[in-house]
PDB file of C-alpha atoms in Angstrom:
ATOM      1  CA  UNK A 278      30.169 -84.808  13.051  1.00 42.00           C
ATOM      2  CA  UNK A 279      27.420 -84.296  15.609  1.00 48.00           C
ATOM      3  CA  UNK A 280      25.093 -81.107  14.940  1.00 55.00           C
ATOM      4  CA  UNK A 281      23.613 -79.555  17.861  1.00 58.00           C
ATOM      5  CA  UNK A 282      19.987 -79.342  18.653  1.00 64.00           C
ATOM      6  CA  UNK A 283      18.974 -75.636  18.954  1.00 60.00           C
ATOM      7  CA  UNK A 284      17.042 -75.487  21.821  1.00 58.00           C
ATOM      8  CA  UNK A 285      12.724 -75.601  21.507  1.00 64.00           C
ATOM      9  CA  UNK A 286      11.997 -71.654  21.114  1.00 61.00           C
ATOM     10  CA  UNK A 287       8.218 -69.880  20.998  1.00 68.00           C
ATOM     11  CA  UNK A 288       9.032 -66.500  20.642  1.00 87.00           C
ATOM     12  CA  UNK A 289      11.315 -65.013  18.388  1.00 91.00           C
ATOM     13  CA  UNK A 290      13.345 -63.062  21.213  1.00 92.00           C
ATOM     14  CA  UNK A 291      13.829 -66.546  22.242  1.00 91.00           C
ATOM     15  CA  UNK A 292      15.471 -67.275  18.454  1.00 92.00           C
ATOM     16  CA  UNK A 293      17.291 -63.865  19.179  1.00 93.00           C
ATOM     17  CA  UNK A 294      19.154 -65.126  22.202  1.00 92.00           C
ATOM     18  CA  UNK A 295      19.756 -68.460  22.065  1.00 92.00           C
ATOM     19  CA  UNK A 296      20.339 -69.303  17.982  1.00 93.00           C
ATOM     20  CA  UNK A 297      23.423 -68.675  16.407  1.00 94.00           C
ATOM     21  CA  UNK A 298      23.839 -66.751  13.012  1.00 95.00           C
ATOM     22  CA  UNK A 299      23.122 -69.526  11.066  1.00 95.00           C
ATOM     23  CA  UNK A 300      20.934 -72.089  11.400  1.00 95.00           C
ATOM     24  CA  UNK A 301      20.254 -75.018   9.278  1.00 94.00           C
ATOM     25  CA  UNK A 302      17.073 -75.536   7.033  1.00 95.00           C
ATOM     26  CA  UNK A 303      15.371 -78.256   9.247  1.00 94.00           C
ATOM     27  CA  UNK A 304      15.832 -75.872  12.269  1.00 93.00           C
ATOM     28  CA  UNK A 305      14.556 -72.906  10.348  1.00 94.00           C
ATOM     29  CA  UNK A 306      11.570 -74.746   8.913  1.00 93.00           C
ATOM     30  CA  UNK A 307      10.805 -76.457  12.046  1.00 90.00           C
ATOM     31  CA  UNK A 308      10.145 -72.582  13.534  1.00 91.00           C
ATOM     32  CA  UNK A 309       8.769 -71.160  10.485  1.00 89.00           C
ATOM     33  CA  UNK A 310       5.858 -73.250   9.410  1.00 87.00           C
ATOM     34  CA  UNK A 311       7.540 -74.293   6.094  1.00 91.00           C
ATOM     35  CA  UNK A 312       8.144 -77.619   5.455  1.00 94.00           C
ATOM     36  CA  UNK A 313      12.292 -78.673   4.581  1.00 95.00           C
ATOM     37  CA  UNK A 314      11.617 -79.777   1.424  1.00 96.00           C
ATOM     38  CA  UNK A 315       9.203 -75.879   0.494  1.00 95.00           C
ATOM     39  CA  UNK A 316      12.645 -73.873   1.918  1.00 95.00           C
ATOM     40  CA  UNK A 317      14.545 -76.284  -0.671  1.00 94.00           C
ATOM     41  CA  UNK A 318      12.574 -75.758  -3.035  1.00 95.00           C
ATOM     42  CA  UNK A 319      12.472 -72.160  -2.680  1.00 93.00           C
ATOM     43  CA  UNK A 320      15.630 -71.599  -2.076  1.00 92.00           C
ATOM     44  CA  UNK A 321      16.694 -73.450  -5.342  1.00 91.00           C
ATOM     45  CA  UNK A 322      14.524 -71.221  -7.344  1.00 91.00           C
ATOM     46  CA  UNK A 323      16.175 -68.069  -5.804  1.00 88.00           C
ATOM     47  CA  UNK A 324      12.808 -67.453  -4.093  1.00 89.00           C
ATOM     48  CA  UNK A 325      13.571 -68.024  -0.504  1.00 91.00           C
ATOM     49  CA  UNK A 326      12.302 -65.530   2.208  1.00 91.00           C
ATOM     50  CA  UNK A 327      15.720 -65.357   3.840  1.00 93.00           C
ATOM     51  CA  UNK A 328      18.960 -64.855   3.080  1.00 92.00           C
ATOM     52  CA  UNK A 329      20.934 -68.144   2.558  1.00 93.00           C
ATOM     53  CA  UNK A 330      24.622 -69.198   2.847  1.00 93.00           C
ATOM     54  CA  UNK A 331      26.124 -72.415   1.142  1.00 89.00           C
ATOM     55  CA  UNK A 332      28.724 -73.470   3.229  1.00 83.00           C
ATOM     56  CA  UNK A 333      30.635 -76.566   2.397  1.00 86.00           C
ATOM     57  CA  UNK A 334      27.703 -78.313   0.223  1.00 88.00           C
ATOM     58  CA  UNK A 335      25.453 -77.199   3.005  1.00 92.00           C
ATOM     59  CA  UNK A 336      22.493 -74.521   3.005  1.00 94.00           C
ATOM     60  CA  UNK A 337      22.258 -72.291   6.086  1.00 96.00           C
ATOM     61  CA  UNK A 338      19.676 -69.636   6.700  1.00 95.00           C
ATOM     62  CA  UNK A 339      21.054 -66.405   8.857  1.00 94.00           C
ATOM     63  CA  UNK A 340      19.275 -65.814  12.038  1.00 95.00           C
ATOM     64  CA  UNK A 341      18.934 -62.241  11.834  1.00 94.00           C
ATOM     65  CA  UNK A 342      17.190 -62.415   8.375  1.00 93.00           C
ATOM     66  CA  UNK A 343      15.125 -64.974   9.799  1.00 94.00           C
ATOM     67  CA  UNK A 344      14.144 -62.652  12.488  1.00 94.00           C
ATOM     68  CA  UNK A 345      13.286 -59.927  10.345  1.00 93.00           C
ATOM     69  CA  UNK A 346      10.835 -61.879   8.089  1.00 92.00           C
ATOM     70  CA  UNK A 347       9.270 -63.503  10.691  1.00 91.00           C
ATOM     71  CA  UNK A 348       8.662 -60.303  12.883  1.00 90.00           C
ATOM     72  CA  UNK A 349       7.438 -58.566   9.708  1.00 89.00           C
ATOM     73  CA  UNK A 350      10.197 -56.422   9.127  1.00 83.00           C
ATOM     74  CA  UNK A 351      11.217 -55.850   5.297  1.00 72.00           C
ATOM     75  CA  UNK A 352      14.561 -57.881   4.658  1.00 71.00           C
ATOM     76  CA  UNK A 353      16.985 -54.768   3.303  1.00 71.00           C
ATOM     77  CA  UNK A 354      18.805 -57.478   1.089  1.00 67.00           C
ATOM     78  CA  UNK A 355      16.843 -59.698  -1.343  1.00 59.00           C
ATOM     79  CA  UNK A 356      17.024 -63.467  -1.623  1.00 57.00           C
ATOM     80  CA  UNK A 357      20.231 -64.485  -3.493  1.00 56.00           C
ATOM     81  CA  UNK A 358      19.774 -65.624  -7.079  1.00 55.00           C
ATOM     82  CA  UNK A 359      19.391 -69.633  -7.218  1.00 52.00           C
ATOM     83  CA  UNK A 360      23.155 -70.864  -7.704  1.00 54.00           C
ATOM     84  CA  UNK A 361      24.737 -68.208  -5.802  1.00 52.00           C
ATOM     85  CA  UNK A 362      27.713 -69.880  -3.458  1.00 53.00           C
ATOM     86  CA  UNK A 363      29.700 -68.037  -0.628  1.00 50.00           C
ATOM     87  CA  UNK A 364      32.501 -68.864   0.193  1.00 43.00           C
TER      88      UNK A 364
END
């Protein structure tokens, strides 16, 4: 299985329009100015700044909490506790 390349973004109404609701850690990080293996990290000790999804053994980040953090908007739902799976 192939994943896509998101296209280069600079702005975050960029990220708005062209990502879709879940992007990968790389992708995220690569936008962000956290490194993959920081997001890991922090999302491993429940301390990630967006929300995350497991999704068949793999993390996502949603878009639209990435958005919100990044634009300096409070995030209405706090990071997931470390562990926490959805199916």
């Amino acid at each position: 299985m192939t994943t896509a390349t998101l296209p280069k973004c600079t702005t975050l109404a960029e990220i708005a329009a062209t990502w879709p609701p879940t992007a990968s850690v790389a992708e995220v990080a690569a936008v962000s100015g956290f490194s993959k293996s920081a997001l890991y990290a922090a999302i491993a000790r429940g301390e990630c700044p967006f929300q995350t999804l497991q999704v068949g053994g793999k993390t996502r980040i949603i878009t639209a909490s990435l958005l919100r953090v990044m634009s300096g908007e409070p995030d209405p739902q706090p990071p997931a506790p470390a562990g926490l799976r959805v199916a």
